[in-house]
Tab-separated table of N, CA, C and O and ligand atoms in Angstrom:
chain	number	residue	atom	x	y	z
O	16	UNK	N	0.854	-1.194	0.000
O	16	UNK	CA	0.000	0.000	0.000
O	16	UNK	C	0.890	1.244	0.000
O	16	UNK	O	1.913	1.421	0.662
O	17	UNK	N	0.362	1.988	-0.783
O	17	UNK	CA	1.341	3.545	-0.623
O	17	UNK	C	1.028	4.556	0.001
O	17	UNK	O	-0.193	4.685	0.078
O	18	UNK	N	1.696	5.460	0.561
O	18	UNK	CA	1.186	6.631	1.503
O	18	UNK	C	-0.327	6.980	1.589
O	18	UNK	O	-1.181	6.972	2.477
O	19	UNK	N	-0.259	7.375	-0.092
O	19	UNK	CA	-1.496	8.173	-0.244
O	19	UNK	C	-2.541	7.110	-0.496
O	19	UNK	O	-3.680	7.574	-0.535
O	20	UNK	N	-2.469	6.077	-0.639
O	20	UNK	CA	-3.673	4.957	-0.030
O	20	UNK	C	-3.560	4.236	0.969
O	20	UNK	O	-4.130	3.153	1.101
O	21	UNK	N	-2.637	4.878	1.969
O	21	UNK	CA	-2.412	4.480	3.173
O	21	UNK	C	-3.406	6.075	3.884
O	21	UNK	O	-4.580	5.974	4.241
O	22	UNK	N	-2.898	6.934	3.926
O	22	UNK	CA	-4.119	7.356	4.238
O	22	UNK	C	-5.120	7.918	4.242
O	22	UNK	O	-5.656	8.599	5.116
O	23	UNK	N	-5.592	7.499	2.676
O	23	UNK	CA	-7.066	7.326	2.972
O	23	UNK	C	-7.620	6.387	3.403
O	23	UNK	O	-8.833	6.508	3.574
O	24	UNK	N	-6.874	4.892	3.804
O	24	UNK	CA	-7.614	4.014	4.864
O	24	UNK	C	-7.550	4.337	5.843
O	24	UNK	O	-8.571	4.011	6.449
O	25	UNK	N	-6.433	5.182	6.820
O	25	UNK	CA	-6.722	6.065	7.774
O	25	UNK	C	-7.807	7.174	8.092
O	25	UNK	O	-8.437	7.284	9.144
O	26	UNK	N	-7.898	8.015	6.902
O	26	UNK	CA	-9.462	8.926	6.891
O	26	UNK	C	-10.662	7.677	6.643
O	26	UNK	O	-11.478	7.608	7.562
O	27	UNK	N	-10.761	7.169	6.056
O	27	UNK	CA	-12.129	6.197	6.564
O	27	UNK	C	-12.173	5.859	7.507
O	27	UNK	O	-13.255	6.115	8.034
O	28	UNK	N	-11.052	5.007	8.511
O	28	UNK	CA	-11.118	4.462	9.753
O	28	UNK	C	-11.595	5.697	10.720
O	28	UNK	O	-12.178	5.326	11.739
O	29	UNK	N	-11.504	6.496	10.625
O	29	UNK	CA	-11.497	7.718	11.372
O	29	UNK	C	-12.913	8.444	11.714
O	29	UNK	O	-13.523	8.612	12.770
O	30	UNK	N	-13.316	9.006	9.592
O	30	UNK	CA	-15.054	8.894	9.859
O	30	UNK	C	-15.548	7.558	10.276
O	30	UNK	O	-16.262	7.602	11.278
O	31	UNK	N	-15.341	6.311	9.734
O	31	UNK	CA	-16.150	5.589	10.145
O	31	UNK	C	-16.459	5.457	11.447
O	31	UNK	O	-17.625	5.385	11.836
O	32	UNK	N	-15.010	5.398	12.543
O	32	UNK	CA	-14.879	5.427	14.174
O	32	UNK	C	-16.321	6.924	14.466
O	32	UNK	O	-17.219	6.648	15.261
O	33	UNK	N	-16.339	7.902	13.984
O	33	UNK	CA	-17.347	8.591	14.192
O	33	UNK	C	-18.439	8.410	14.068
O	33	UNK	O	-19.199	8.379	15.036
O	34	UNK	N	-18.829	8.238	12.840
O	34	UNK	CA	-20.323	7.410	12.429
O	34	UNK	C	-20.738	6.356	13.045
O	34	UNK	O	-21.947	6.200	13.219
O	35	UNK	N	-19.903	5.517	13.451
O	35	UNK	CA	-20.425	4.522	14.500
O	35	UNK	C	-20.837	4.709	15.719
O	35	UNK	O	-21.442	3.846	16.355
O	36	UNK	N	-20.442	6.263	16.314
O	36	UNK	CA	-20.757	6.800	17.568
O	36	UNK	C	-21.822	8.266	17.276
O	36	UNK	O	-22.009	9.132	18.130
O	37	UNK	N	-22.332	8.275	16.104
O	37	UNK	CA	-23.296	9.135	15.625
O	37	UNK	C	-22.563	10.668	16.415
O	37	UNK	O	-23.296	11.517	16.923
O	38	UNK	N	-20.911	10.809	16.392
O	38	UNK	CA	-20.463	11.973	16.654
O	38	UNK	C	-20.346	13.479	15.684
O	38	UNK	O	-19.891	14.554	16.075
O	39	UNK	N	-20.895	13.162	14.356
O	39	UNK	CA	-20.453	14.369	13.731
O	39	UNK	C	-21.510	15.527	13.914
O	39	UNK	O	-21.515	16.562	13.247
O	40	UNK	N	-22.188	15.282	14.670
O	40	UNK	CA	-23.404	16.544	15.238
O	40	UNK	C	-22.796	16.859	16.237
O	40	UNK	O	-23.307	17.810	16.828
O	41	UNK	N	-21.342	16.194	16.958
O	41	UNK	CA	-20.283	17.662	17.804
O	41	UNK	C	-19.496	18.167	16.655
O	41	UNK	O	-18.838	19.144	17.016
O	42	UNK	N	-19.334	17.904	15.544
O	42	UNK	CA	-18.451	18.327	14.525
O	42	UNK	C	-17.648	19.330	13.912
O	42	UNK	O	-16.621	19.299	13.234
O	43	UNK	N	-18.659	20.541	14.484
O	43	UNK	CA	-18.555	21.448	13.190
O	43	UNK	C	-16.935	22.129	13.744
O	43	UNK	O	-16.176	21.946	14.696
O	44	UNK	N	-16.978	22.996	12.507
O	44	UNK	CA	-15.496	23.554	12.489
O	44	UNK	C	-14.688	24.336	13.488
O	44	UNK	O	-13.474	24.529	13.551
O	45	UNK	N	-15.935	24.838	14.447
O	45	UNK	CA	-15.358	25.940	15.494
O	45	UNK	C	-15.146	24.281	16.578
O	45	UNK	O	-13.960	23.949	16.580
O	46	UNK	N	-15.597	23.796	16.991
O	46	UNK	CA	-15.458	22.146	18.130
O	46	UNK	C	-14.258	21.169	17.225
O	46	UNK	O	-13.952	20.045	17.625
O	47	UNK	N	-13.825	21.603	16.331
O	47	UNK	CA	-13.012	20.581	15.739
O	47	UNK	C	-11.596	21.234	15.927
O	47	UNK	O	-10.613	20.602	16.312
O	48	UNK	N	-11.601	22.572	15.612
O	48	UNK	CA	-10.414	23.821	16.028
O	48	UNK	C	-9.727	23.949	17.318
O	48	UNK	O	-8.537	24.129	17.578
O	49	UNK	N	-10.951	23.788	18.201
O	49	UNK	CA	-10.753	23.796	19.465
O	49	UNK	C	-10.062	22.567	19.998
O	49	UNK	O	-9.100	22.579	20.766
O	50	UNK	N	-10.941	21.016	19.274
O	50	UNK	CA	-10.400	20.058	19.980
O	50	UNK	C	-9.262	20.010	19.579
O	50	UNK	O	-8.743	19.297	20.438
O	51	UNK	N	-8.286	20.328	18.693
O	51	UNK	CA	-7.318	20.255	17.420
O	51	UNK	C	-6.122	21.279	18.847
O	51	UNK	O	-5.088	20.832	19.344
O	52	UNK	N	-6.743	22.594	19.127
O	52	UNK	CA	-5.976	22.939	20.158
O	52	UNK	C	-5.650	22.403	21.411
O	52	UNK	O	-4.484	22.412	21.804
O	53	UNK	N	-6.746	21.844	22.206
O	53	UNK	CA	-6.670	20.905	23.202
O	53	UNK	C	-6.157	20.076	23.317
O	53	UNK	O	-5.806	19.757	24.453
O	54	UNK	N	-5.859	19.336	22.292
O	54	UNK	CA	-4.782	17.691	21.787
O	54	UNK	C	-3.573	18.545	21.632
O	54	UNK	O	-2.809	17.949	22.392
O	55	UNK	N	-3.012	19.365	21.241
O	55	UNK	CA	-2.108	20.111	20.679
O	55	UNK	C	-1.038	20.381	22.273
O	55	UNK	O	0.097	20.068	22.634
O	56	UNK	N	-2.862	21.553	23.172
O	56	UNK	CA	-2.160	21.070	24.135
O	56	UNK	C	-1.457	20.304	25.365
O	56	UNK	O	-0.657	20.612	26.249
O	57	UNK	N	-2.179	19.121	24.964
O	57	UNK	CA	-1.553	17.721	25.840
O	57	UNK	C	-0.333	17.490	24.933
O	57	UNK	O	0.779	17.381	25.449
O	58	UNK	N	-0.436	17.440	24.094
O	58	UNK	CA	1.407	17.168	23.434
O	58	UNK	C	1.971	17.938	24.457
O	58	UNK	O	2.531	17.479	25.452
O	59	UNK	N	1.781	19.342	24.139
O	59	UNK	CA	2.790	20.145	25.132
O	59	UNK	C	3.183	20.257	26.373
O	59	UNK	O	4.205	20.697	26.899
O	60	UNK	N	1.772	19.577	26.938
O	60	UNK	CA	2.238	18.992	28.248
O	60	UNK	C	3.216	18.002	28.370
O	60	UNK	O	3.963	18.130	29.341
O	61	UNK	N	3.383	17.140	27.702
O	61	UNK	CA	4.070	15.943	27.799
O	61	UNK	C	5.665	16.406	27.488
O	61	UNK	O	6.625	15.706	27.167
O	62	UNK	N	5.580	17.705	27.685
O	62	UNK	CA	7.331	18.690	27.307
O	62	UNK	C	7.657	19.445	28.436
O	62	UNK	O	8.782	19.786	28.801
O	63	UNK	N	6.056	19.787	29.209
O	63	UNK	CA	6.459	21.044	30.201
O	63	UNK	C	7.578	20.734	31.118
O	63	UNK	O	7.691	19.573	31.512
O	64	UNK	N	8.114	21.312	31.364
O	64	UNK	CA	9.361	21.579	32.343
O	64	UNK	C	10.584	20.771	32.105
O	64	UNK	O	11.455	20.719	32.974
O	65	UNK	N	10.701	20.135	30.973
O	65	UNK	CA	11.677	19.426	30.497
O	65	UNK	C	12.772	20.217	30.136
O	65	UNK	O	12.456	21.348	29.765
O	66	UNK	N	14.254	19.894	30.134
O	66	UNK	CA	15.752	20.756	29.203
O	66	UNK	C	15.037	20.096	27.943
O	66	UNK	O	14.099	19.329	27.722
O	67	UNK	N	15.865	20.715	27.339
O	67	UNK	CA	15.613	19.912	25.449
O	67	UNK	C	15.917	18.955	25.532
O	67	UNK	O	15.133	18.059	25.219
O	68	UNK	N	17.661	18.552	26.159
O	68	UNK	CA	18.298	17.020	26.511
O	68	UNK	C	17.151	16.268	27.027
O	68	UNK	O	17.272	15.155	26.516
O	69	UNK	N	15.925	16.276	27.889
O	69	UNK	CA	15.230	15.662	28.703
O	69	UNK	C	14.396	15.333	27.363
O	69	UNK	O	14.493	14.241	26.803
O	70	UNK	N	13.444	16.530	26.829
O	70	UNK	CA	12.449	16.116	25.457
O	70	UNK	C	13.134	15.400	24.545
O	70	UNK	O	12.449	14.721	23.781
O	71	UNK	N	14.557	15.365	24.395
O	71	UNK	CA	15.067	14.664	23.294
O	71	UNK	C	15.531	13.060	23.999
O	71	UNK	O	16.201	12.370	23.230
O	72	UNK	N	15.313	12.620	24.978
O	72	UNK	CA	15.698	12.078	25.482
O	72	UNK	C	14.245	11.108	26.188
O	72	UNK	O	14.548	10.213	26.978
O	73	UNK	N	12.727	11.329	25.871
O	73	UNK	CA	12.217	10.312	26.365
O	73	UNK	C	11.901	9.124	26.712
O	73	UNK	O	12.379	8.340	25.892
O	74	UNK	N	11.412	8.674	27.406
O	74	UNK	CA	10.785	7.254	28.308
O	74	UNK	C	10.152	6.488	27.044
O	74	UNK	O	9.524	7.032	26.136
O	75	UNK	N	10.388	5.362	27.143
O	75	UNK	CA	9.169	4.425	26.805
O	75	UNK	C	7.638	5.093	26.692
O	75	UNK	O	7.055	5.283	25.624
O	76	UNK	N	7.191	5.359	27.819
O	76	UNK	CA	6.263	5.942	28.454
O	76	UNK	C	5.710	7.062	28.265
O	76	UNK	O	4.500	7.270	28.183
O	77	UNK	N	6.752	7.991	28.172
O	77	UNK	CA	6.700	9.184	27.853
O	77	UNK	C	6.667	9.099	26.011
O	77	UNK	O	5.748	9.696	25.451
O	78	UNK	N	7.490	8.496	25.332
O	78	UNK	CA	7.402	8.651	24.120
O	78	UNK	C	5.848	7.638	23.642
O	78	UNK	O	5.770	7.207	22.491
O	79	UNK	N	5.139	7.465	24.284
O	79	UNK	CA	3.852	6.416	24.041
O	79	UNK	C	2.950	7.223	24.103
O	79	UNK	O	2.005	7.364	23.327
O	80	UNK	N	3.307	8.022	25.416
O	80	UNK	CA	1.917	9.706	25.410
O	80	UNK	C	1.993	9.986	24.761
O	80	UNK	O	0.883	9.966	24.228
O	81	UNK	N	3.361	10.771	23.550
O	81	UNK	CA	3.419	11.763	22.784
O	81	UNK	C	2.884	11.398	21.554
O	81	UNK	O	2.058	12.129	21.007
O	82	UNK	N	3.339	10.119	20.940
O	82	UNK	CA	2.472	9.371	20.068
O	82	UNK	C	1.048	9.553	20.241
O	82	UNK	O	0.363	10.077	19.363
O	83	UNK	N	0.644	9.201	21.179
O	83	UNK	CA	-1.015	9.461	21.466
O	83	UNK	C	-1.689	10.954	21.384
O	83	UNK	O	-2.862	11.281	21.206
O	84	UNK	N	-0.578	11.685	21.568
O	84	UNK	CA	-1.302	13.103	21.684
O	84	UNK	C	-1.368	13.315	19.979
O	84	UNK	O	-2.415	13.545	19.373
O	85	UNK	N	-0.013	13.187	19.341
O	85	UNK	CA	-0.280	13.342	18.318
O	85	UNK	C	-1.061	12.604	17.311
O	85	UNK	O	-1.003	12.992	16.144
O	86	UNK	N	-1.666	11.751	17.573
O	86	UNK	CA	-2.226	10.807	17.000
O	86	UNK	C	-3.503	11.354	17.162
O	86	UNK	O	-4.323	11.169	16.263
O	87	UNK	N	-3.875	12.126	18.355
O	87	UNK	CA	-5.296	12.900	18.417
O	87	UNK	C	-5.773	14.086	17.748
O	87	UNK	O	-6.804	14.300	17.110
O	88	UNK	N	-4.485	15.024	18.133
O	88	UNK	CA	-4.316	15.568	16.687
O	88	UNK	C	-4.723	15.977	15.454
O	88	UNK	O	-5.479	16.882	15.099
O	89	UNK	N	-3.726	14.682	14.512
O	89	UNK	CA	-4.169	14.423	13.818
O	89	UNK	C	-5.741	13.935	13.408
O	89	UNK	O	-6.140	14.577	12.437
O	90	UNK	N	-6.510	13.168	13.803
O	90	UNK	CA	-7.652	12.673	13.912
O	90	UNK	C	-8.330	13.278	14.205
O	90	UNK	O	-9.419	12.716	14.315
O	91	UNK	N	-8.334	14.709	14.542
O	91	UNK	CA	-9.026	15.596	14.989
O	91	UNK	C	-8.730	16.853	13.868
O	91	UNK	O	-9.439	17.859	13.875
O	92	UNK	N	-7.684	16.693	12.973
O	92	UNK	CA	-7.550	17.423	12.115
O	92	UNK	C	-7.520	17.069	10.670
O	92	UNK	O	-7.083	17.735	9.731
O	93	UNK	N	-8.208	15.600	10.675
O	93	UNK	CA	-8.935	15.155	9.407
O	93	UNK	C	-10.159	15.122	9.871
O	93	UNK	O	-10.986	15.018	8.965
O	94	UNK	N	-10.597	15.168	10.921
O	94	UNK	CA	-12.302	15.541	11.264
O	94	UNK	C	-12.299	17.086	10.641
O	94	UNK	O	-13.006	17.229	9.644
O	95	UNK	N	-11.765	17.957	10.997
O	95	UNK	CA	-12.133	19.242	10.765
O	95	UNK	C	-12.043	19.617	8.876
O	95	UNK	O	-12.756	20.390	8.237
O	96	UNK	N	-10.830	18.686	8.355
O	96	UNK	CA	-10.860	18.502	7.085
O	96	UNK	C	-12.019	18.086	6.203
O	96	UNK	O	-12.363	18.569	5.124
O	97	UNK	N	-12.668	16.854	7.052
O	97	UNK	CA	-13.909	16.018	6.571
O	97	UNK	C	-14.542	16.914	6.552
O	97	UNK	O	-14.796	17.045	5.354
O	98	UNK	N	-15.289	18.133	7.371
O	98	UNK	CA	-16.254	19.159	7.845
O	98	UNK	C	-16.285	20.094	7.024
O	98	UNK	O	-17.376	20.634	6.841
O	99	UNK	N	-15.032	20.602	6.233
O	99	UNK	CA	-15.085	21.545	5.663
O	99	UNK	C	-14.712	21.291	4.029
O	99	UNK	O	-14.897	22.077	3.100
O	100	UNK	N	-14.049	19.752	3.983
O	100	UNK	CA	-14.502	19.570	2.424
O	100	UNK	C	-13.162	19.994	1.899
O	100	UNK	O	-13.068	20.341	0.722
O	101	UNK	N	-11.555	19.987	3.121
O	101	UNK	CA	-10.195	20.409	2.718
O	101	UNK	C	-9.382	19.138	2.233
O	101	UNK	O	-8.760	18.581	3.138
O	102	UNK	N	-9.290	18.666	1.174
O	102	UNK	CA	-8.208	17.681	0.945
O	102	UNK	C	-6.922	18.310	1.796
O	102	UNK	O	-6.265	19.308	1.500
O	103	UNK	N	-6.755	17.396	2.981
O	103	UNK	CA	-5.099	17.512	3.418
O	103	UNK	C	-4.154	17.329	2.911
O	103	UNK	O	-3.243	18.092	3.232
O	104	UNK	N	-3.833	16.215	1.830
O	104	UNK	CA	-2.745	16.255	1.318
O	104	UNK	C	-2.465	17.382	0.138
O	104	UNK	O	-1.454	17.867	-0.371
O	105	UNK	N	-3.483	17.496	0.019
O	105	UNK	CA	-3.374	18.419	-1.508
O	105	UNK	C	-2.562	19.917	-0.713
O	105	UNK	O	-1.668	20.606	-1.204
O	106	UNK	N	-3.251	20.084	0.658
O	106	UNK	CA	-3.301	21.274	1.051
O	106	UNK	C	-1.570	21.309	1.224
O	106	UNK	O	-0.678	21.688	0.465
O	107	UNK	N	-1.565	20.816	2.388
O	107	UNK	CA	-0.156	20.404	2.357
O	107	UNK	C	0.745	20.913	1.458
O	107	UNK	O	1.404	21.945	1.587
O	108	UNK	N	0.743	19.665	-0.023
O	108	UNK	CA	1.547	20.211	-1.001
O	108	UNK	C	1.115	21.735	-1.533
O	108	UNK	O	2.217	22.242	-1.744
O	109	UNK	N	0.673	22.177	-1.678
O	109	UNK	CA	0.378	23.685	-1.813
O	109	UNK	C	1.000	24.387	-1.267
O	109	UNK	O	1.805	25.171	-1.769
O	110	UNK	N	0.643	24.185	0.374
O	110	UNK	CA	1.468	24.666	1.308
O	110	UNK	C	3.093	24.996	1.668
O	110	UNK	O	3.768	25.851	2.241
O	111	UNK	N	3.240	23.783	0.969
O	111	UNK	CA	4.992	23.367	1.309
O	111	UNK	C	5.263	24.394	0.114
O	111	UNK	O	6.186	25.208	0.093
O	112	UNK	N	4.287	24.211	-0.887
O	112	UNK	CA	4.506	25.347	-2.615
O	112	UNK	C	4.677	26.964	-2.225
O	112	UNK	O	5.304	27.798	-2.879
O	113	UNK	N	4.138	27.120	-1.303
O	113	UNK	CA	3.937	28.376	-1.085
O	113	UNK	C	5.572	29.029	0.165
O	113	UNK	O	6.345	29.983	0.091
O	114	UNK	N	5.405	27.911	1.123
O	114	UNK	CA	6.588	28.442	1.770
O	114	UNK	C	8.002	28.129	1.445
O	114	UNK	O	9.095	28.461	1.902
O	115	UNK	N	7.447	27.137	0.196
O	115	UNK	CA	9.052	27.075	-0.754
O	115	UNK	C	9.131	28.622	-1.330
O	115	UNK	O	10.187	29.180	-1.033
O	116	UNK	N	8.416	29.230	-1.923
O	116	UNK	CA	8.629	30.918	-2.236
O	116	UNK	C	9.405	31.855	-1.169
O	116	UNK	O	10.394	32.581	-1.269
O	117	UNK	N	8.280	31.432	0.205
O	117	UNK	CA	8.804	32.196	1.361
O	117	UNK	C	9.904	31.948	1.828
O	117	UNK	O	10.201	32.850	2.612
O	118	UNK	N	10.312	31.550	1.793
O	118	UNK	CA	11.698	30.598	2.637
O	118	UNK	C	12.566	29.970	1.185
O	118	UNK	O	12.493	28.744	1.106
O	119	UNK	N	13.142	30.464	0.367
O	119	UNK	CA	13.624	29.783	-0.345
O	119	UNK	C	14.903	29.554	0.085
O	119	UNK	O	15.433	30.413	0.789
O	120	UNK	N	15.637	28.327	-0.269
O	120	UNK	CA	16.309	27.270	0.450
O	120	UNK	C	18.061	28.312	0.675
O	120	UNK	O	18.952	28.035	1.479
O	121	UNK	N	18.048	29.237	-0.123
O	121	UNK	CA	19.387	29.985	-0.565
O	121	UNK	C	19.567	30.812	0.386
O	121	UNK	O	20.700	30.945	0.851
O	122	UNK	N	18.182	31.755	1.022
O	122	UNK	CA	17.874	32.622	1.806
O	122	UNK	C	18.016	32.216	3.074
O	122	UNK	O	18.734	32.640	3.979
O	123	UNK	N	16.896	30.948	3.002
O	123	UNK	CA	16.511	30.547	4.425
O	123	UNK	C	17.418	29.564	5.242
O	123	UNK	O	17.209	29.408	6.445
O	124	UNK	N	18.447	28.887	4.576
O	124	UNK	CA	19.432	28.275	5.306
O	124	UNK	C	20.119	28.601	6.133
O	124	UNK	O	21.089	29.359	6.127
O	125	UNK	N	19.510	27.874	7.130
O	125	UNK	CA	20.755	27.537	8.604
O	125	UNK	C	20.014	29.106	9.418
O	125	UNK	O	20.662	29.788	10.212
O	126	UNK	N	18.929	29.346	9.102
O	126	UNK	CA	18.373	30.635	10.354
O	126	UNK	C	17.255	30.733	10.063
O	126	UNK	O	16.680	30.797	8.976
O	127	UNK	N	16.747	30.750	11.633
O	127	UNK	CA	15.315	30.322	12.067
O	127	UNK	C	14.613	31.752	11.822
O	127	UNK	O	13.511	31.835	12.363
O	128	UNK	N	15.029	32.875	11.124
O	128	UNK	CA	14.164	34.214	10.656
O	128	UNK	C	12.930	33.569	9.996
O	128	UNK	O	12.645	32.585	9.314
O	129	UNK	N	12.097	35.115	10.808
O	129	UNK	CA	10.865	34.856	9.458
O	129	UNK	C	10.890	35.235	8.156
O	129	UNK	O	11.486	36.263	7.833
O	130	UNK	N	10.405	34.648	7.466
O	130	UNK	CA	10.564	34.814	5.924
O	130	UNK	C	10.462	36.602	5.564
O	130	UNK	O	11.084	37.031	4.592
O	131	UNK	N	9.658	37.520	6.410
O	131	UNK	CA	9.939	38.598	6.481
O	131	UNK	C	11.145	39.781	6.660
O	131	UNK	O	11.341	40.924	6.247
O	132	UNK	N	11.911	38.680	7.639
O	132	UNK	CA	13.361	39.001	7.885
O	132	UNK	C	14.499	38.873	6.974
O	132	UNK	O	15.486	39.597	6.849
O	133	UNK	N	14.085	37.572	6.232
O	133	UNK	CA	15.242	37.212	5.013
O	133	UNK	C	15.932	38.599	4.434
O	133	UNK	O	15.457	39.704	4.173
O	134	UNK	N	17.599	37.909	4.330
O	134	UNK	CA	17.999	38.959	3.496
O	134	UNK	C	18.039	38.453	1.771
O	134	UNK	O	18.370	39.257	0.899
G	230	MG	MG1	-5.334	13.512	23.992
């Protein structure tokens, strides 16, 4: 199987996991944003008060939460995709199209400036 029919068996598993719990009447785009922030911020919990050495350096345990947070995430940000009718991957590549302009690779190497800053 290849990425991109890898996941779209992931986006089916996903609506379907919904439809089976008659959830897309919590759906809409402002409850999908939100949950999308809320998962976002349990990742970040799973960093608070850590050195970088410590985040770069997790547990079993700890690297099993972070998986999970991001895994919610995500799944919460092909719900909001499903809702509004956004192909993600497409967006994506667009995306990456667009901040390849902003950030071009000559400019933007080796410094974390905003593309505003570039010299
Ligand atoms: Mg979570």
């Amino acid at each position: 199987m290849n990425e991109q029919d890898r996941f779209s068996t992931i986006v089916d598993k996903v609506i379907q996991f919904r439809e089976a719990r008659d959830w897309k009447q919590f759906h809409d785009p402002k409850n999908l944003s939100e949950a999308i922030c809320v998962e976002s911020a349990e990742l970040l919990e799973r960093f608070l008060w850590k050195t970088r050495a410590e985040a770069e350096d997790l547990s079993e345990a700890e690297l099993r939460a972070v998986t999970e947070e991001s895994a919610d995430v995500m799944i919460f940000l092909i719900c909001l995709c499903d809702a509004l009718g956004i192909d993600l991957l497409d967006a994506v590549e667009t995306k990456l199209q667009l901040n390849e302009a902003k950030y071009p690779a000559d400019r933007a190497r080796g410094t974390a400036k905003k593309y505003t800053e570039l010299e």
